[in-house]
Short mmCIF file of C-alpha atoms and ligand atoms in Angstrom, two decimals:
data_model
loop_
_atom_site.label_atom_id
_atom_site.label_comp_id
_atom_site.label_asym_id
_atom_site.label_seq_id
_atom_site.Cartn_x
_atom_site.Cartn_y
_atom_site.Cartn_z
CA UNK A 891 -34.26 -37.44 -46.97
CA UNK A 892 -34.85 -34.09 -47.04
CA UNK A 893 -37.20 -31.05 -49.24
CA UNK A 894 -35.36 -30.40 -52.52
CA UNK A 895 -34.28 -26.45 -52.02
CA UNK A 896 -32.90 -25.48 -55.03
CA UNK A 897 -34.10 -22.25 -54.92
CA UNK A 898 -33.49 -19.97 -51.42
CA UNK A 899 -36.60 -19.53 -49.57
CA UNK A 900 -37.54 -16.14 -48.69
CA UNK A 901 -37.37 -16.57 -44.79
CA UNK A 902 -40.77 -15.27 -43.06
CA UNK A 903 -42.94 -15.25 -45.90
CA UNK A 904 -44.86 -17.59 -44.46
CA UNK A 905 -46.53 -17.84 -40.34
CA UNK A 906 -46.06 -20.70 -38.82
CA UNK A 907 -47.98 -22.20 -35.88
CA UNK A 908 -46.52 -21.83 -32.44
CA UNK A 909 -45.10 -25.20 -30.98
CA UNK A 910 -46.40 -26.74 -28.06
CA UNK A 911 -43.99 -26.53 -24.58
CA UNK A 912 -41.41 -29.47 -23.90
CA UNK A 913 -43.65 -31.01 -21.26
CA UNK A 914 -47.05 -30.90 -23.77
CA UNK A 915 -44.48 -32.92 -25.90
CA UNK A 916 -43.66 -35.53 -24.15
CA UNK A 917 -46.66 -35.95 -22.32
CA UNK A 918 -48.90 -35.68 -25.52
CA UNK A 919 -46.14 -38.06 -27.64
CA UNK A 920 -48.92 -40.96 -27.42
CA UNK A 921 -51.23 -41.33 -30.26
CA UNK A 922 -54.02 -39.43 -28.23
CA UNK A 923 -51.76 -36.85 -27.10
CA UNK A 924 -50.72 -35.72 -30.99
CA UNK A 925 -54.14 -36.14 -32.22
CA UNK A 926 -55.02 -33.24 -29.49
CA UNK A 927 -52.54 -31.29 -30.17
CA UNK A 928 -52.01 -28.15 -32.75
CA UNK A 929 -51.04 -29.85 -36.16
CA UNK A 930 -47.49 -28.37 -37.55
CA UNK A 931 -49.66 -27.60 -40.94
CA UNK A 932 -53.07 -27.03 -40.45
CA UNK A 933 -53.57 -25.43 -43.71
CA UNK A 934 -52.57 -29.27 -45.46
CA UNK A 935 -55.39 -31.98 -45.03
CA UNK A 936 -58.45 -32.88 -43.50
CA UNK A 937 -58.40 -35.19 -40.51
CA UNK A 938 -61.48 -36.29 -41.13
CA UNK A 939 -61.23 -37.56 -44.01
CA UNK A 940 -59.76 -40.38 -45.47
CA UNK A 941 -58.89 -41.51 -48.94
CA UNK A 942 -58.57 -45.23 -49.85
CA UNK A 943 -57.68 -44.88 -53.58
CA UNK A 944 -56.12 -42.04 -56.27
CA UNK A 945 -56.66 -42.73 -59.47
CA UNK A 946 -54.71 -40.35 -61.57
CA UNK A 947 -54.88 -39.76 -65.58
CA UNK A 948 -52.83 -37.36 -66.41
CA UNK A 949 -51.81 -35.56 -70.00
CA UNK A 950 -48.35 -33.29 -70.51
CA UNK A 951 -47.51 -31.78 -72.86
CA UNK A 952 -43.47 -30.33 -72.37
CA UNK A 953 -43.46 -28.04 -75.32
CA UNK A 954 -45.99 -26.01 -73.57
CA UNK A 955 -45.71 -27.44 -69.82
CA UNK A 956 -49.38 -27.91 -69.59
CA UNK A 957 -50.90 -30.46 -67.60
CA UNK A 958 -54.55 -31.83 -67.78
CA UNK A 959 -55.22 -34.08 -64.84
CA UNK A 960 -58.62 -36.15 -64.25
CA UNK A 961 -58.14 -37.10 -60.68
CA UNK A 962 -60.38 -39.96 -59.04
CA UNK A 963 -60.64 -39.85 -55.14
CA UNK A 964 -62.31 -42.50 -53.56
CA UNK A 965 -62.57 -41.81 -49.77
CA UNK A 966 -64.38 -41.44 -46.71
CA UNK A 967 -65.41 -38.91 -44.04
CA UNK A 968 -65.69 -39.35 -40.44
CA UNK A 969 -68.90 -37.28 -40.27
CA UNK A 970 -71.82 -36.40 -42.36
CA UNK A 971 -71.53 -32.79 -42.92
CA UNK A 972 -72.30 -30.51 -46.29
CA UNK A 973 -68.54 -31.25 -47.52
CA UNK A 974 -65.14 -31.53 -47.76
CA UNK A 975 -61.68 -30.15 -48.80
CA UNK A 976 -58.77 -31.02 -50.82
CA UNK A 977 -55.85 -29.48 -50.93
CA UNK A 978 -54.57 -28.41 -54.79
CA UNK A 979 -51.96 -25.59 -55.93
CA UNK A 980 -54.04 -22.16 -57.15
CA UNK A 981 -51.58 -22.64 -60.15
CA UNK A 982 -53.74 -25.32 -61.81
CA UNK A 983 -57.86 -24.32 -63.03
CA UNK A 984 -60.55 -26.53 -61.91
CA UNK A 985 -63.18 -27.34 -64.30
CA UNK A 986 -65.29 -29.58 -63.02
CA UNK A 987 -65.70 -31.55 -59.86
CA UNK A 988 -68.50 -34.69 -59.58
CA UNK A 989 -69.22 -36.58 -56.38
CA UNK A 990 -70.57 -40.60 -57.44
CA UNK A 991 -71.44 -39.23 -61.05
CA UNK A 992 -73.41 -35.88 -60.01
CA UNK A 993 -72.28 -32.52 -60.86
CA UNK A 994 -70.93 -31.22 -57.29
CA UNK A 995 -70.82 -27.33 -56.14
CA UNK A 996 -66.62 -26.38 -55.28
CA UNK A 997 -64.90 -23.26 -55.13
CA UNK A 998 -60.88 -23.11 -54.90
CA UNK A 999 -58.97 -20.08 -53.20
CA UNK A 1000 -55.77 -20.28 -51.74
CA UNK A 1001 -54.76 -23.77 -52.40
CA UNK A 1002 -57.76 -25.54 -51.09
CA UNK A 1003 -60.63 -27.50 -53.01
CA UNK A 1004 -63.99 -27.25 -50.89
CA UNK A 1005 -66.26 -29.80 -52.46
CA UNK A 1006 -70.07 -29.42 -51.48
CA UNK A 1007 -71.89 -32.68 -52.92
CA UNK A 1008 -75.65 -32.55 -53.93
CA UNK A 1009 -76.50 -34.49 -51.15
CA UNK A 1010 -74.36 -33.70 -48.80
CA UNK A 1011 -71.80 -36.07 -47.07
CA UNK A 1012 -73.14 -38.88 -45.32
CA UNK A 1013 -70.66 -40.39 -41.86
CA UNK A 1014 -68.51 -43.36 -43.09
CA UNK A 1015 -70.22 -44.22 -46.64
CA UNK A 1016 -67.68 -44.57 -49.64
CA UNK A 1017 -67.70 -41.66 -52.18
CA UNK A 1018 -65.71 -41.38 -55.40
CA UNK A 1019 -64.85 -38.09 -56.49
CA UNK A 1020 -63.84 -37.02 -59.65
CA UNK A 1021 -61.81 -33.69 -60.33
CA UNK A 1022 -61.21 -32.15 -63.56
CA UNK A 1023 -57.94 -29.70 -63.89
CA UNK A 1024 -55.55 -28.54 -66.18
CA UNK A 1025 -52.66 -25.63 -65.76
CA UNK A 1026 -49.20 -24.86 -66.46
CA UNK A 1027 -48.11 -26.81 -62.46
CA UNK A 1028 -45.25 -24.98 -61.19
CA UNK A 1029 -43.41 -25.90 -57.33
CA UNK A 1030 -45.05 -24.76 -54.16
CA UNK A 1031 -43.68 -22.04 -51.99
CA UNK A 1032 -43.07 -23.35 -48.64
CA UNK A 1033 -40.78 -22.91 -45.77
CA UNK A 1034 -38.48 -25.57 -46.84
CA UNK A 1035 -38.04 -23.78 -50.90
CA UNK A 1036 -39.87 -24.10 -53.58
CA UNK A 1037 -41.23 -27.71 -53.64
CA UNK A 1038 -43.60 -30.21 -55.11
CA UNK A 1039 -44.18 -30.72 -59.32
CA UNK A 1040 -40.62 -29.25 -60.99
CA UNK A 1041 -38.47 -28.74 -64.41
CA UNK A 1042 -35.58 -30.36 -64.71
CA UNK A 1043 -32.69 -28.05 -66.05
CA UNK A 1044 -30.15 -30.44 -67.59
CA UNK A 1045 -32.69 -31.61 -70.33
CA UNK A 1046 -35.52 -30.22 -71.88
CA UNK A 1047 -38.70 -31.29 -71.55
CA UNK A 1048 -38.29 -32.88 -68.24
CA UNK A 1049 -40.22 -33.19 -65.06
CA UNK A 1050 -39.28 -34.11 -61.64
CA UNK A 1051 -41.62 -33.93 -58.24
CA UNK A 1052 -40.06 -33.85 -54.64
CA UNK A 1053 -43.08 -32.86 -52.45
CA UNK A 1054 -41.77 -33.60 -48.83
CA UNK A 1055 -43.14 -31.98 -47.19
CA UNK A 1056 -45.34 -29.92 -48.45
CA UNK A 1057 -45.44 -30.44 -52.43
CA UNK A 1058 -47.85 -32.86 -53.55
CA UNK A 1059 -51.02 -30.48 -53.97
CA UNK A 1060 -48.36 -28.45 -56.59
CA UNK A 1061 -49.99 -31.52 -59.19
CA UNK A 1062 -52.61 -33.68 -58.19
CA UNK A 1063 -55.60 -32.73 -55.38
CA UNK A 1064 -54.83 -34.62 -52.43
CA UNK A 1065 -55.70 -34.98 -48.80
CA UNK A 1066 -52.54 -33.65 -47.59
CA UNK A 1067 -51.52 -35.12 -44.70
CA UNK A 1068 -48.87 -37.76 -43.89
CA UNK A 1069 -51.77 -39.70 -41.16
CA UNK A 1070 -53.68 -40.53 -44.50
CA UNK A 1071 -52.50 -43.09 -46.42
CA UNK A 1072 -53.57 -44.32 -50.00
CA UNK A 1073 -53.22 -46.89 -52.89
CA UNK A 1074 -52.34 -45.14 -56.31
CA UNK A 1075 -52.93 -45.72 -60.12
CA UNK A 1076 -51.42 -43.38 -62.26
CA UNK A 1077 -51.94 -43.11 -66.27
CA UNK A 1078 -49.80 -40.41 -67.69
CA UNK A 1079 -49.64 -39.74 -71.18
CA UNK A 1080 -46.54 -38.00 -72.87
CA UNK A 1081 -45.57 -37.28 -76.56
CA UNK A 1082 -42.97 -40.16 -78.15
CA UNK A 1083 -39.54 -39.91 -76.78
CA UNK A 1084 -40.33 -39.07 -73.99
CA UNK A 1085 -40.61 -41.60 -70.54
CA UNK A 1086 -42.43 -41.50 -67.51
CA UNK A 1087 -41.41 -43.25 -63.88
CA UNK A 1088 -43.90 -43.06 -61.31
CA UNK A 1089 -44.49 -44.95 -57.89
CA UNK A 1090 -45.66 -48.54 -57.74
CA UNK A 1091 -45.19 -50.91 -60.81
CA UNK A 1092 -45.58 -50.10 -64.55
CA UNK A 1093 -48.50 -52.31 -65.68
CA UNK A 1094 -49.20 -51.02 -69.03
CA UNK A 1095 -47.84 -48.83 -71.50
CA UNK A 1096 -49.72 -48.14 -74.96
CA UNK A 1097 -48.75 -45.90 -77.71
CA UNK A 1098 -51.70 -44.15 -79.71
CA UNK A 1099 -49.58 -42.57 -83.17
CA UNK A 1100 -49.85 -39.07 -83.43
CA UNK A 1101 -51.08 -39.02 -79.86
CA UNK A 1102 -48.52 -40.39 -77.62
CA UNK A 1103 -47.67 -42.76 -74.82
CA UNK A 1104 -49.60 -43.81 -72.37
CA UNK A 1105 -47.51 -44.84 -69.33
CA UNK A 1106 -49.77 -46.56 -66.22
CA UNK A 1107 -47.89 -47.44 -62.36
CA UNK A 1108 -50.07 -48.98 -59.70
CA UNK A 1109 -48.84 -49.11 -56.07
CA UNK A 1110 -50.92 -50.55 -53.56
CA UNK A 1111 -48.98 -48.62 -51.31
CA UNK A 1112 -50.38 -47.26 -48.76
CA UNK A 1113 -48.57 -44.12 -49.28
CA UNK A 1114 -48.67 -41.00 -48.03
CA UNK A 1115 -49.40 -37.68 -50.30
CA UNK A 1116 -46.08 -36.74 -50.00
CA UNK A 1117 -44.28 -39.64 -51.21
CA UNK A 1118 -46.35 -39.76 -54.71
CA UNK A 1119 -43.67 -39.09 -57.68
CA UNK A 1120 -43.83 -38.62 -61.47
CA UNK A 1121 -40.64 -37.79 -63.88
CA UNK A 1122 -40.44 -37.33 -66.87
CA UNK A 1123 -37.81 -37.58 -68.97
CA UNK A 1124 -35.43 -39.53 -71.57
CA UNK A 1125 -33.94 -42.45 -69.15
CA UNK A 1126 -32.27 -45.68 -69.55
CA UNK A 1127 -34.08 -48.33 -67.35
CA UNK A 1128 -31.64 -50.90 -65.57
CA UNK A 1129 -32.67 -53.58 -63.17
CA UNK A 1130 -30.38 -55.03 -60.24
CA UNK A 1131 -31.39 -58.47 -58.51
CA UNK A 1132 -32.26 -57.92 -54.82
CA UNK A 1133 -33.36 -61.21 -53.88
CA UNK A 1134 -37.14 -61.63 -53.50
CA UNK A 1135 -37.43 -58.00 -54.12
CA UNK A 1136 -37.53 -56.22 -57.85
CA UNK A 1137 -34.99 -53.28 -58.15
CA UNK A 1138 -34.86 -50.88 -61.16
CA UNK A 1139 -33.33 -47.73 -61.68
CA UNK A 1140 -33.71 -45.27 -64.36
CA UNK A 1141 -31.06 -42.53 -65.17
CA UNK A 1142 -29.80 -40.47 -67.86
CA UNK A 1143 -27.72 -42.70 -70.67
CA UNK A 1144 -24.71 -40.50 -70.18
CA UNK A 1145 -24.31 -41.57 -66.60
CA UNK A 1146 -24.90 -45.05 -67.06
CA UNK A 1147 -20.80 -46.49 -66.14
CA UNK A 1148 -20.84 -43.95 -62.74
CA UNK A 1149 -24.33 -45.40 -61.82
CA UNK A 1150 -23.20 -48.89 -62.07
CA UNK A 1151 -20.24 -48.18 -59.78
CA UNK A 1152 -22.28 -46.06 -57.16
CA UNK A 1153 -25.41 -47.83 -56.54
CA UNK A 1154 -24.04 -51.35 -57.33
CA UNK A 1155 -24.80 -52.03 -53.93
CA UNK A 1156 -28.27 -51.86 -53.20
CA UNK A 1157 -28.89 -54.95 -53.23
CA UNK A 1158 -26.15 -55.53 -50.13
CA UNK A 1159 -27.62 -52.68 -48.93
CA UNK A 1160 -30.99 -54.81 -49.18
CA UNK A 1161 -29.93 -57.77 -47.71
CA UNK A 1162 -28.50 -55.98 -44.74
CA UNK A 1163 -31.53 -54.27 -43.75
CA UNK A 1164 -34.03 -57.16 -44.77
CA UNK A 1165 -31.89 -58.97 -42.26
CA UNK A 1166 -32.30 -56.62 -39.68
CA UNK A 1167 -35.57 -55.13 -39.88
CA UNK A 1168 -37.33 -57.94 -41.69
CA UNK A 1169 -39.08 -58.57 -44.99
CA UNK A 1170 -38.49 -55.02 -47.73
CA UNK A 1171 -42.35 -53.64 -47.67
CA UNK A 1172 -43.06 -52.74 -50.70
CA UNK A 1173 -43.85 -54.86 -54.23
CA UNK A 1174 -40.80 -52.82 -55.55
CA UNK A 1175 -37.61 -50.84 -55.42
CA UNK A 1176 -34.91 -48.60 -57.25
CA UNK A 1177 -33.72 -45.73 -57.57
CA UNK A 1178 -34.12 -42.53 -60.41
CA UNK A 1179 -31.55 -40.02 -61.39
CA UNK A 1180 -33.25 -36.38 -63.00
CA UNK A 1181 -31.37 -34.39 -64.75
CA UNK A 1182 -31.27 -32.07 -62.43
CA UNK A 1183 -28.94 -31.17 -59.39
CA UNK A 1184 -30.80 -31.59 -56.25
CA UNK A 1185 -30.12 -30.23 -52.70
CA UNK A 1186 -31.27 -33.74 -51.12
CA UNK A 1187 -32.23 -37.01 -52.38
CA UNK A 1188 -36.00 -37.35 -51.84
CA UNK A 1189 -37.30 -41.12 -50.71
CA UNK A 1190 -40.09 -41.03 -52.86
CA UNK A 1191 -41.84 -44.68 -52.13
CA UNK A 1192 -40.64 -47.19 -54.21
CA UNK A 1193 -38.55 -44.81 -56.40
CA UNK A 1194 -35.80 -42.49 -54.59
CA UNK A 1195 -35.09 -39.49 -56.28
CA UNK A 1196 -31.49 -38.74 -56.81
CA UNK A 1197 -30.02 -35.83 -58.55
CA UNK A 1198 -27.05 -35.84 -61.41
CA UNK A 1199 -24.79 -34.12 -58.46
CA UNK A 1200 -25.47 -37.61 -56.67
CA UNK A 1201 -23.65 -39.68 -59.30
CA UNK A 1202 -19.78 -38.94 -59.25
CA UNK A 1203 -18.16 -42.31 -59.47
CA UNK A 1204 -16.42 -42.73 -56.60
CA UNK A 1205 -19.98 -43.95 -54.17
CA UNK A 1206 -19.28 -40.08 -53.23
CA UNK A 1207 -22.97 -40.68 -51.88
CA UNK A 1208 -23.46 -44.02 -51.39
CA UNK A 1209 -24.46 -43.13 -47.54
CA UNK A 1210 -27.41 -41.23 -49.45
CA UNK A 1211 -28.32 -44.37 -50.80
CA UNK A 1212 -28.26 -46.37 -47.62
CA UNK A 1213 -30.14 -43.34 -46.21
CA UNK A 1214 -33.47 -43.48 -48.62
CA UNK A 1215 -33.88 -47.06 -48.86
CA UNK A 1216 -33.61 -46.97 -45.35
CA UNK A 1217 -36.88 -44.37 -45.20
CA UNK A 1218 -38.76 -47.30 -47.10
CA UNK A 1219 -39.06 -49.05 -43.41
CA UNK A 1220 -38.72 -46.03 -41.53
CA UNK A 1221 -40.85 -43.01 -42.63
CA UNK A 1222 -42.63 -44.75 -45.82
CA UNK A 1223 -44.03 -48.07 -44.13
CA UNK A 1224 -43.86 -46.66 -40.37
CA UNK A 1225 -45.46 -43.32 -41.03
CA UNK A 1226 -45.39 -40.22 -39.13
CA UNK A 1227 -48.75 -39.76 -36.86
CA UNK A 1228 -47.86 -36.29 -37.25
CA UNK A 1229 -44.72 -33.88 -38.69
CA UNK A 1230 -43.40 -33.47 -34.96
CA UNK A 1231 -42.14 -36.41 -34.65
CA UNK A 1232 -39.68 -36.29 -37.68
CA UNK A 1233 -37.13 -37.92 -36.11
CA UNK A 1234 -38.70 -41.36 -36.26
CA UNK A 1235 -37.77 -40.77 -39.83
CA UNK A 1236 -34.59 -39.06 -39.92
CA UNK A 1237 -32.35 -40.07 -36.92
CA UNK A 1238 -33.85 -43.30 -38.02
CA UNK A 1239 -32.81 -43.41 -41.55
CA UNK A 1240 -29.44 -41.42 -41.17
CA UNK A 1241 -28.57 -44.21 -37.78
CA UNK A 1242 -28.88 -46.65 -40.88
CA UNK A 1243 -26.35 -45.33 -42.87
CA UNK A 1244 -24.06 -45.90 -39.74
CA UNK A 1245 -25.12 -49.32 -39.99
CA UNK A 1246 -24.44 -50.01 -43.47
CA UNK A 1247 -20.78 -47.94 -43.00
CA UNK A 1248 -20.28 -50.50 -40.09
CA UNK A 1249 -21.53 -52.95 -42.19
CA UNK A 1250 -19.18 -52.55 -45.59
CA UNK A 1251 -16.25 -51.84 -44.05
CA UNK A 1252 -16.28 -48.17 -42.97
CA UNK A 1253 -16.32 -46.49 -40.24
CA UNK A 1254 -18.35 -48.18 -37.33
CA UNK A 1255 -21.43 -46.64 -35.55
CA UNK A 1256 -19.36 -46.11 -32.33
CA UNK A 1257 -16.87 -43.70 -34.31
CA UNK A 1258 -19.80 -41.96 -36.26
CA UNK A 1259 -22.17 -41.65 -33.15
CA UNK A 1260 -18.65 -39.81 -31.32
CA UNK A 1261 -18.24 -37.60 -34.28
CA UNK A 1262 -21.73 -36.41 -34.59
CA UNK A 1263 -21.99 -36.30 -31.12
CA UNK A 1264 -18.80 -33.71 -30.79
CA UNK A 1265 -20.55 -31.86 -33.52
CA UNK A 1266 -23.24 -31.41 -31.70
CA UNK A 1267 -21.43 -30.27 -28.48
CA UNK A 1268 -19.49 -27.88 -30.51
CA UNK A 1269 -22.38 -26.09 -32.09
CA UNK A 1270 -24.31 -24.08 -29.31
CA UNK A 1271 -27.51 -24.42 -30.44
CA UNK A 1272 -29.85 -27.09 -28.89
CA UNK A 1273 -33.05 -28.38 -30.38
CA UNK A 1274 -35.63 -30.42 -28.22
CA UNK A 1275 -35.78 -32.87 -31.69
CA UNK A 1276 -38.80 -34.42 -30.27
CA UNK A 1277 -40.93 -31.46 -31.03
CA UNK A 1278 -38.21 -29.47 -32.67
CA UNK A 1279 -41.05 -26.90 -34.52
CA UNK A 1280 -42.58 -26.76 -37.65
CA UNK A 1281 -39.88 -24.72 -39.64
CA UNK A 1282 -36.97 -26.76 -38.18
CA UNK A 1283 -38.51 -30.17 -39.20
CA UNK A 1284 -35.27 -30.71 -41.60
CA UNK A 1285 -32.77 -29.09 -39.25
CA UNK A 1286 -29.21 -31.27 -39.37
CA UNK A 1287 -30.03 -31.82 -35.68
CA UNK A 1288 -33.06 -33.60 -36.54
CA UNK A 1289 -30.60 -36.27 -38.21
CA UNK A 1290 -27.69 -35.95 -36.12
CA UNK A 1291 -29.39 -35.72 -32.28
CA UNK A 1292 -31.80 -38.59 -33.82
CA UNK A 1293 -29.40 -41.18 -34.40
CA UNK A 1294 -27.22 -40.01 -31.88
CA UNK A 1295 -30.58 -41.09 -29.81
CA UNK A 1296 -30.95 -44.29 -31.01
CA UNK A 1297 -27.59 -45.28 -30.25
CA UNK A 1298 -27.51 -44.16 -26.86
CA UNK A 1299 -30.24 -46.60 -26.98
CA UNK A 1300 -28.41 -49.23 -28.31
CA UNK A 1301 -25.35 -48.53 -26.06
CA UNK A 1302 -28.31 -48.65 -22.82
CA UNK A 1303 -30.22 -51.58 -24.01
CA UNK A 1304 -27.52 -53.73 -26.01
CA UNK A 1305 -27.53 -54.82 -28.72
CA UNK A 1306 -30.04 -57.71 -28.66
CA UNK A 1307 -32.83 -55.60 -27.24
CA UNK A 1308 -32.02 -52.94 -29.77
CA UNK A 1309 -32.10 -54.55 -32.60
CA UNK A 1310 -35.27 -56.46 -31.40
CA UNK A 1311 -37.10 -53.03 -31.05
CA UNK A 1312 -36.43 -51.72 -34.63
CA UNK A 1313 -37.50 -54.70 -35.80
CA UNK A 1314 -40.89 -54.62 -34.25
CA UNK A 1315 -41.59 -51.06 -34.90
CA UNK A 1316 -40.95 -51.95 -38.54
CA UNK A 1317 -43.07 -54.91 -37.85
CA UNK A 1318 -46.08 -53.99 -35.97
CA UNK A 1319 -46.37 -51.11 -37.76
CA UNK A 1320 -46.18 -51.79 -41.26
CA UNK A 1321 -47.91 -49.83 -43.15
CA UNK A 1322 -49.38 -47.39 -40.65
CA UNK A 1323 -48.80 -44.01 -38.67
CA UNK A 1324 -47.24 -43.96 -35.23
CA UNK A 1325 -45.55 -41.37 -32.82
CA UNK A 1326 -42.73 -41.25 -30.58
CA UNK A 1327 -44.91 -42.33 -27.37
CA UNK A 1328 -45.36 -45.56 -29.22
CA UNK A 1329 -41.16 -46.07 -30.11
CA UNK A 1330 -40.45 -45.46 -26.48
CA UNK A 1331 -43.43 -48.32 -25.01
CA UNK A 1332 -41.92 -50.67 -27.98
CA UNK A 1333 -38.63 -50.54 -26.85
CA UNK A 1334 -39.42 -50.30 -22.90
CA UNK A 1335 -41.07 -53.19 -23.66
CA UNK A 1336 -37.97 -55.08 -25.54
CA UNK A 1337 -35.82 -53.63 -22.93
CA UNK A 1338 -37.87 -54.88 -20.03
CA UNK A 1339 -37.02 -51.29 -17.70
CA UNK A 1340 -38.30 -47.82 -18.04
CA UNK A 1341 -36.20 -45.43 -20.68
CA UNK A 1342 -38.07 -42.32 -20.14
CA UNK A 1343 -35.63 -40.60 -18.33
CA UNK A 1344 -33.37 -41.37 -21.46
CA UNK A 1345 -35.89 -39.99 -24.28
CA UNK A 1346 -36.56 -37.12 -22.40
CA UNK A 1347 -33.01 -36.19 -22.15
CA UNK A 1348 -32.44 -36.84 -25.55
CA UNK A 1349 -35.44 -35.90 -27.06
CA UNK A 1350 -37.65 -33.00 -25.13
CA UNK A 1351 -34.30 -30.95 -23.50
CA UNK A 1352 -32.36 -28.91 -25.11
CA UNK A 1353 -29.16 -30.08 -23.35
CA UNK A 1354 -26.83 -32.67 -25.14
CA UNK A 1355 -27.15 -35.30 -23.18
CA UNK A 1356 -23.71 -37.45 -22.83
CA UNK A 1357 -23.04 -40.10 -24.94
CA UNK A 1358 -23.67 -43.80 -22.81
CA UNK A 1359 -20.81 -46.23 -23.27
CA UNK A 1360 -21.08 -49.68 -24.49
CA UNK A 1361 -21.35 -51.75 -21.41
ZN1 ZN B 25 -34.13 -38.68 -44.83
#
């Protein structure tokens, strides 16, 4: 949903990009048009590279909260050239780095890996590269808190990671951005007693006495870096039956009879949105409780992080859980091109928790899109949420003005056409990156008439637009 921000971030410690003007926005909100314009974070990944596979094996030790990591990156680069970079917290010590088996040249300042292979890079040939590391990993200092690789305070021992946005080089090297997607295999070994939930599905796990346990997830994925999760803790593993889909949660024993109750109905939830968007599209779901209290639930793919604040017996959050299985279609398997266009994820993802209100007997998406909509009109401050800047990425307005969009969609459209266009985006593209030029075509083209004028009011001005009526 949103960056864990447990701690306050000291506001202006870091420079941000300038944004591009409204009309750069809209006319640039094609796939060409982001790719030329200024990234939100340039410091984070390398567009020209691409990584097919991260194979992770991984050692903690909790008494000590050291980590040694052996990463695997198999990739590509667009062009030959003498290197390339990764992007991997200062916090952690690199000690050795090999490109297809040879001993490669790197040097790591300021958060970045720059890799310079004996040969050199050559255009569009598969490389595997292998980094060594090991450090005490501690959370990233961004703009939205301190994110990424994190304790957890209610037991000890205990591990969480949150990384959206900006968090996943806090514990694993990684080409940080959310346009390149990647398959994952993760071994992680921990002392006894202690359990490990990563993304994907657990496909081994082998105890060596006196050594420990090794716990290995693979997820085809793709995923982006930001998505990638490991916990560790003590956790009581529970499985739910959501039709042709796997889900299993993992939580702290204590909390076991308030879990039941609030997220007995994901697999409703599951149905629903199966129904309306089409087939789940991932191998696996569920959801994991840390023991820890969280700002936000995080929709780490295939396992949504919750906090212990999230579980209060009365489905006090339930909308929560509607929202990150939600992200699984919308943000997770329809990727961002780019972090501008944020509210293909959130006004997506918190319109879905209207539907699943309307859906179980709450309130209905009319009522919610009226409420949030006189929110908005009471609060002065407009944000163009199509390009709403790179430290307002997780502004309420983001969610709010986003699904307030959407509906005003539906409201224009109908239903028939509406529903036809999320299911398309969901469909057509599954498992890649898209931008908001490429929503608006989809649904001009399921709506048969041109809806600029509408996205342009709703998304690139800063005045509210009034809400349409249901025809
Ligand atoms: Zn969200």
């Amino acid at each position: 949903m949103c960056p864990w921000t447990r701690r306050a971030f000291v506001a202006g410690a870091l420079s941000l990009p300038v944004t591009c003007a409204a009309a750069d926005a809209y006319q640039g909100s094609g796939a060409a048009g982001a790719a030329a314009q200024a990234r939100y974070f340039p410091n984070h990944g390398d567009p020209g590279l691409h990584v097919a596979e991260y194979d992770l094996r991984l050692t903690y030790h909790p008494p000590i909260r050291t980590l040694d990591g052996v990463a695997r990156v198999t990739a590509t680069a667009d062009a030959a050239g003498d290197g390339f970079g990764l992007d991997l917290s200062s916090a952690l010590t690199v000690s050795a780095v090999d490109v297809d088996g040879v001993a490669a040249q790197f040097r790591h300042r300021r958060g970045k890996l720059r890799v310079t292979p004996a040969g050199g890079l050559a255009a569009g040939r598969r490389f595997v590269c292998e980094v060594r590391y090991s450090g005490r990993p501690k959370p990233l200092r961004t703009p939205f808190g301190e994110i990424g690789w994190d304790y957890t305070t209610g037991s000890p021992g205990g591990v969480l990671v949150a990384s959206q946005p900006l968090g996943a080089p806090s514990w694993y090297p990684c080409n940080d951005r959310p346009g390149d997607k990647a398959a994952y295999r993760m071994a992680v070994t921990v002392p006894e007693g202690h359990q490990v939930v990563a993304n994907g599905v657990l496909t081994d796990r082998t105890t060596v006495p006196g050594t420990g346990t090794t716990w290995t997830y693979q997820h085809p994925g793709p995923m982006a870096s930001y998505l990638a999760t490991l916990n560790i803790g003590r956790f009581v593993f529970t499985t739910q039956d959501g039709g042709p889909v796997p889900i299993r949660n993992a939580y702290p024993m204590r909390l076991a009879t308030a879990f039941d109750h609030d997220f007995g109905r994901q697999p409703q939830m599951m149905r629903l949105f199966q129904d309306l968007f089409g087939p789940y599209p991932f191998e696996v779901y569920g959801s994991v409780v840390v023991d820890a209290e969280l700002d936000q639930p995080v929709e780490n793919q295939t396992f949504s992080l919750f906090g212990v604040n999230h579980v209060d017996g009365r489905r006090g959050s339930e909308h929560l859980v509607a929202h990150e299985l939600a992200h699984h279609w919308f943000g997770n398997s329809v990727s961002l091109a780019e972090w501008r266009h944020i509210w293909l994820n959130e006004g997506f993802a918190t319109y879905c928790e209207w539907l699943w209100s309307e859906h179980s007997g709450g309130a209905s998406a009319d009522q919610l899109a009226a409420d949030n909509w006189t929110d908005l009109a009471d609060d002065g401050q407009r944000l163009r949420i199509g390009d709403p800047g790179p430290d307002r990425i997780f502004d309420d307005r983001v969610y709010s003005r986003g699904a307030c969009t959407l509906h005003a969609l539906r409201t224009t459209v109908g239903d028939e056409a509406f529903f036809a266009t999320l299911r398309a985006w969901a469909t057509e593209y599954r498992h890649g990156n898209a931008a908001t030029g490429e929503f608006i075509a989809l649904a001009e083209r399921h709506a048969h008439r041109k809806l600029d004028e509408l996205f342009r009011s709703w998304l690139y001005e800063k005045r509210l637009p009034p809400l349409p009526q249901r025809v």
